Amino acid sequence: MTRTDTRTEGSVSWNVAPEAVGSPVAAALWRTYYTEVSDRYYLLHEGRRTAPEELEREIAAETGDDLLPPTGTLLVARYEGEPAGTAGVRLMGDMKGLRTAELKRVFLREEMRGKGGAALLLAAAEDAARALGAEQIILDTRLDLVEARALYARHGYEESEPLAERMYAECWYVKKLVPTAG
C-alpha cells in the first residue's frame, strides 16, 4: 500500500508506505515523536522538559511490536523522499459489534507540518485499517494536543467515551470506515 500525492504548488511529492517497526527510519521518527509529546506534557504540567533517563526508559518500553504484521502496520510518510512522519495501525478485535483497529503514533516532524502530509498519512492509515479488516478505527490523545484533535475532527472522527483506561489518554475518537470502491 503506497500513496503518492503530487501537488500543483511546484510538484511537491508525498509518499506513504509501510515501514519495518525496527528500522532506523522508524526509530528516529519515534524518538522525535516521543521527545516532542513528552516535553510538551512535562512543560505544561511540571514546567520542565523530559529528563533523558525518562525519555530512554519510555522509548525502550514502547517497542512497537503491536504494529507488526499480520495484525498491525507502521506507515512512514516521506516528503520529497525525506522521512517526515508516522502512523501506526493495529487490529484490536470487536468493539460494539464492529471489527476495530487502533490508530497510534500519528506524527509529522514540525518542519513538515502545513504541507498536506497529515491528511495523506491519515488516509493511508485508514486504508491500512480496512486492509486489516477493520470496520471502525479508534484513537486516544491528550487535551493539550489541540492540533491533532483538530485534524481528527476535520477528517470525520467523532469524540467518544473512554474505550480503555490509559495513562495520558484524555479524549477518545472513533470513525466508522466506509469500504473503498474497487
GROMACS .gro file of C-alpha atoms in nm:
model
  182
    1MET     CA    1   0.000   0.000   0.000
    2THR     CA    2   0.159   0.323  -0.117
    3ARG     CA    3   0.002   0.663  -0.160
    4THR     CA    4   0.171   0.936  -0.356
    5ASP     CA    5   0.034   1.286  -0.383
    6THR     CA    6   0.191   1.530  -0.624
    7ARG     CA    7   0.066   1.878  -0.554
    8THR     CA    8   0.031   2.156  -0.808
    9GLU     CA    9   0.227   2.406  -0.594
   10GLY     CA   10   0.560   2.321  -0.755
   11SER     CA   11   0.541   1.940  -0.784
   12VAL     CA   12   0.582   1.858  -0.416
   13SER     CA   13   0.567   1.484  -0.362
   14TRP     CA   14   0.442   1.292  -0.058
   15ASN     CA   15   0.469   0.916  -0.030
   16VAL     CA   16   0.330   0.696   0.247
   17ALA     CA   17   0.433   0.332   0.269
   18PRO     CA   18   0.473   0.053   0.527
   19GLU     CA   19   0.800   0.052   0.719
   20ALA     CA   20   0.961  -0.211   0.938
   21VAL     CA   21   0.897  -0.128   1.304
   22GLY     CA   22   1.263  -0.172   1.393
   23SER     CA   23   1.412   0.020   1.100
   24PRO     CA   24   1.649   0.311   1.166
   25VAL     CA   25   1.396   0.546   1.000
   26ALA     CA   26   1.113   0.427   1.227
   27ALA     CA   27   1.337   0.450   1.535
   28ALA     CA   28   1.446   0.806   1.454
   29LEU     CA   29   1.089   0.922   1.388
   30TRP     CA   30   0.965   0.751   1.707
   31ARG     CA   31   1.235   0.927   1.911
   32THR     CA   32   1.140   1.264   1.761
   33TYR     CA   33   0.770   1.197   1.822
   34TYR     CA   34   0.814   1.083   2.179
   35THR     CA   35   1.051   1.369   2.265
   36GLU     CA   36   0.801   1.626   2.137
   37VAL     CA   37   0.489   1.489   2.305
   38SER     CA   38   0.672   1.409   2.628
   39ASP     CA   39   0.838   1.751   2.651
   40ARG     CA   40   0.507   1.917   2.576
   41TYR     CA   41   0.340   1.723   2.858
   42TYR     CA   42   0.610   1.791   3.115
   43LEU     CA   43   0.639   2.160   3.021
   44LEU     CA   44   0.263   2.202   3.063
   45HIS     CA   45   0.228   2.005   3.386
   46GLU     CA   46   0.566   2.036   3.558
   47GLY     CA   47   0.744   2.327   3.388
   48ARG     CA   48   1.033   2.111   3.266
   49ARG     CA   49   1.144   1.904   2.970
   50THR     CA   50   1.163   1.526   2.982
   51ALA     CA   51   1.464   1.402   3.173
   52PRO     CA   52   1.698   1.198   2.949
   53GLU     CA   53   1.658   0.883   3.162
   54GLU     CA   54   1.277   0.915   3.145
   55LEU     CA   55   1.291   0.950   2.768
   56GLU     CA   56   1.517   0.648   2.726
   57ARG     CA   57   1.302   0.435   2.959
   58GLU     CA   58   0.978   0.520   2.776
   59ILE     CA   59   1.126   0.472   2.430
   60ALA     CA   60   1.261   0.131   2.534
   61ALA     CA   61   0.923   0.032   2.681
   62GLU     CA   62   0.734   0.114   2.360
   63THR     CA   63   0.873  -0.148   2.123
   64GLY     CA   64   0.610  -0.112   1.852
   65ASP     CA   65   0.559  -0.489   1.844
   66ASP     CA   66   0.182  -0.431   1.840
   67LEU     CA   67   0.227  -0.278   1.493
   68LEU     CA   68   0.385  -0.589   1.340
   69PRO     CA   69   0.205  -0.777   1.062
   70PRO     CA   70  -0.025  -0.959   1.029
   71THR     CA   71  -0.234  -0.759   1.281
   72GLY     CA   72  -0.065  -0.422   1.252
   73THR     CA   73   0.137  -0.192   1.034
   74LEU     CA   74   0.362   0.109   1.072
   75LEU     CA   75   0.344   0.368   0.797
   76VAL     CA   76   0.610   0.627   0.720
   77ALA     CA   77   0.535   0.944   0.527
   78ARG     CA   78   0.815   1.087   0.316
   79TYR     CA   79   0.824   1.439   0.179
   80GLU     CA   80   1.039   1.463  -0.133
   81GLY     CA   81   1.193   1.133  -0.020
   82GLU     CA   82   1.281   1.255   0.332
   83PRO     CA   83   1.121   1.073   0.629
   84ALA     CA   84   0.860   1.314   0.765
   85GLY     CA   85   0.618   1.126   0.989
   86THR     CA   86   0.449   0.809   1.103
   87ALA     CA   87   0.116   0.647   1.174
   88GLY     CA   88   0.058   0.304   1.321
   89VAL     CA   89  -0.248   0.082   1.297
   90ARG     CA   90  -0.321  -0.231   1.499
   91LEU     CA   91  -0.619  -0.461   1.492
   92MET     CA   92  -0.792  -0.485   1.830
   93GLY     CA   93  -1.089  -0.716   1.775
   94ASP     CA   94  -1.458  -0.639   1.810
   95MET     CA   95  -1.594  -0.333   1.987
   96LYS     CA   96  -1.967  -0.275   1.994
   97GLY     CA   97  -2.007  -0.537   1.723
   98LEU     CA   98  -1.758  -0.380   1.482
   99ARG     CA   99  -1.413  -0.508   1.398
  100THR     CA  100  -1.190  -0.233   1.536
  101ALA     CA  101  -0.842  -0.100   1.465
  102GLU     CA  102  -0.649   0.148   1.675
  103LEU     CA  103  -0.460   0.443   1.529
  104LYS     CA  104  -0.129   0.516   1.707
  105ARG     CA  105   0.183   0.730   1.673
  106VAL     CA  106   0.034   0.980   1.426
  107PHE     CA  107   0.308   1.236   1.385
  108LEU     CA  108   0.470   1.473   1.138
  109ARG     CA  109   0.802   1.638   1.214
  110GLU     CA  110   0.747   2.004   1.298
  111GLU     CA  111   0.919   2.137   0.987
  112MET     CA  112   0.700   1.914   0.766
  113ARG     CA  113   0.367   2.039   0.901
  114GLY     CA  114   0.138   2.254   0.692
  115LYS     CA  115   0.239   2.087   0.366
  116GLY     CA  116  -0.058   1.850   0.326
  117GLY     CA  117   0.105   1.536   0.462
  118ALA     CA  118  -0.114   1.487   0.769
  119ALA     CA  119  -0.431   1.425   0.566
  120LEU     CA  120  -0.247   1.186   0.335
  121LEU     CA  121  -0.095   0.997   0.629
  122LEU     CA  122  -0.434   0.970   0.798
  123ALA     CA  123  -0.599   0.841   0.478
  124ALA     CA  124  -0.322   0.581   0.434
  125ALA     CA  125  -0.372   0.467   0.796
  126GLU     CA  126  -0.745   0.428   0.736
  127ASP     CA  127  -0.670   0.224   0.422
  128ALA     CA  128  -0.434   0.006   0.627
  129ALA     CA  129  -0.708  -0.047   0.888
  130ARG     CA  130  -0.952  -0.150   0.614
  131ALA     CA  131  -0.691  -0.390   0.474
  132LEU     CA  132  -0.673  -0.549   0.821
  133GLY     CA  133  -1.050  -0.598   0.805
  134ALA     CA  134  -1.147  -0.314   1.039
  135GLU     CA  135  -1.489  -0.153   1.019
  136GLN     CA  136  -1.400   0.129   1.256
  137ILE     CA  137  -1.089   0.299   1.383
  138ILE     CA  138  -1.032   0.444   1.729
  139LEU     CA  139  -0.761   0.652   1.893
  140ASP     CA  140  -0.684   0.829   2.215
  141THR     CA  141  -0.499   1.154   2.265
  142ARG     CA  142  -0.441   1.428   2.517
  143LEU     CA  143  -0.637   1.750   2.555
  144ASP     CA  144  -0.325   1.965   2.501
  145LEU     CA  145  -0.260   1.813   2.157
  146VAL     CA  146  -0.510   2.053   2.001
  147GLU     CA  147  -0.360   2.030   1.651
  148ALA     CA  148  -0.408   1.653   1.643
  149ARG     CA  149  -0.760   1.682   1.779
  150ALA     CA  150  -0.846   1.938   1.509
  151LEU     CA  151  -0.701   1.707   1.240
  152TYR     CA  152  -0.915   1.416   1.355
  153ALA     CA  153  -1.230   1.629   1.371
  154ARG     CA  154  -1.166   1.763   1.017
  155HIS     CA  155  -1.145   1.406   0.889
  156GLY     CA  156  -1.466   1.270   1.036
  157TYR     CA  157  -1.350   1.137   1.373
  158GLU     CA  158  -1.604   1.187   1.650
  159GLU     CA  159  -1.530   1.216   2.019
  160SER     CA  160  -1.620   0.902   2.209
  161GLU     CA  161  -1.648   0.779   2.565
  162PRO     CA  162  -1.325   0.634   2.703
  163LEU     CA  163  -1.265   0.296   2.547
  164ALA     CA  164  -0.991   0.185   2.789
  165GLU     CA  165  -0.806   0.325   3.085
  166ARG     CA  166  -0.464   0.451   2.982
  167MET     CA  167  -0.217   0.692   3.126
  168TYR     CA  168  -0.222   1.021   2.934
  169ALA     CA  169  -0.542   0.931   2.740
  170GLU     CA  170  -0.775   1.223   2.799
  171CYS     CA  171  -1.002   1.201   2.498
  172TRP     CA  172  -1.103   0.928   2.257
  173TYR     CA  173  -1.214   0.940   1.894
  174VAL     CA  174  -1.385   0.690   1.668
  175LYS     CA  175  -1.459   0.679   1.297
  176LYS     CA  176  -1.661   0.425   1.101
  177LEU     CA  177  -1.464   0.306   0.799
  178VAL     CA  178  -1.663   0.302   0.480
  179PRO     CA  179  -1.535   0.033   0.243
  180THR     CA  180  -1.349   0.179  -0.054
  181ALA     CA  181  -1.474   0.112  -0.406
  182GLY     CA  182  -1.274  -0.129  -0.611
   0.00000   0.00000   0.00000
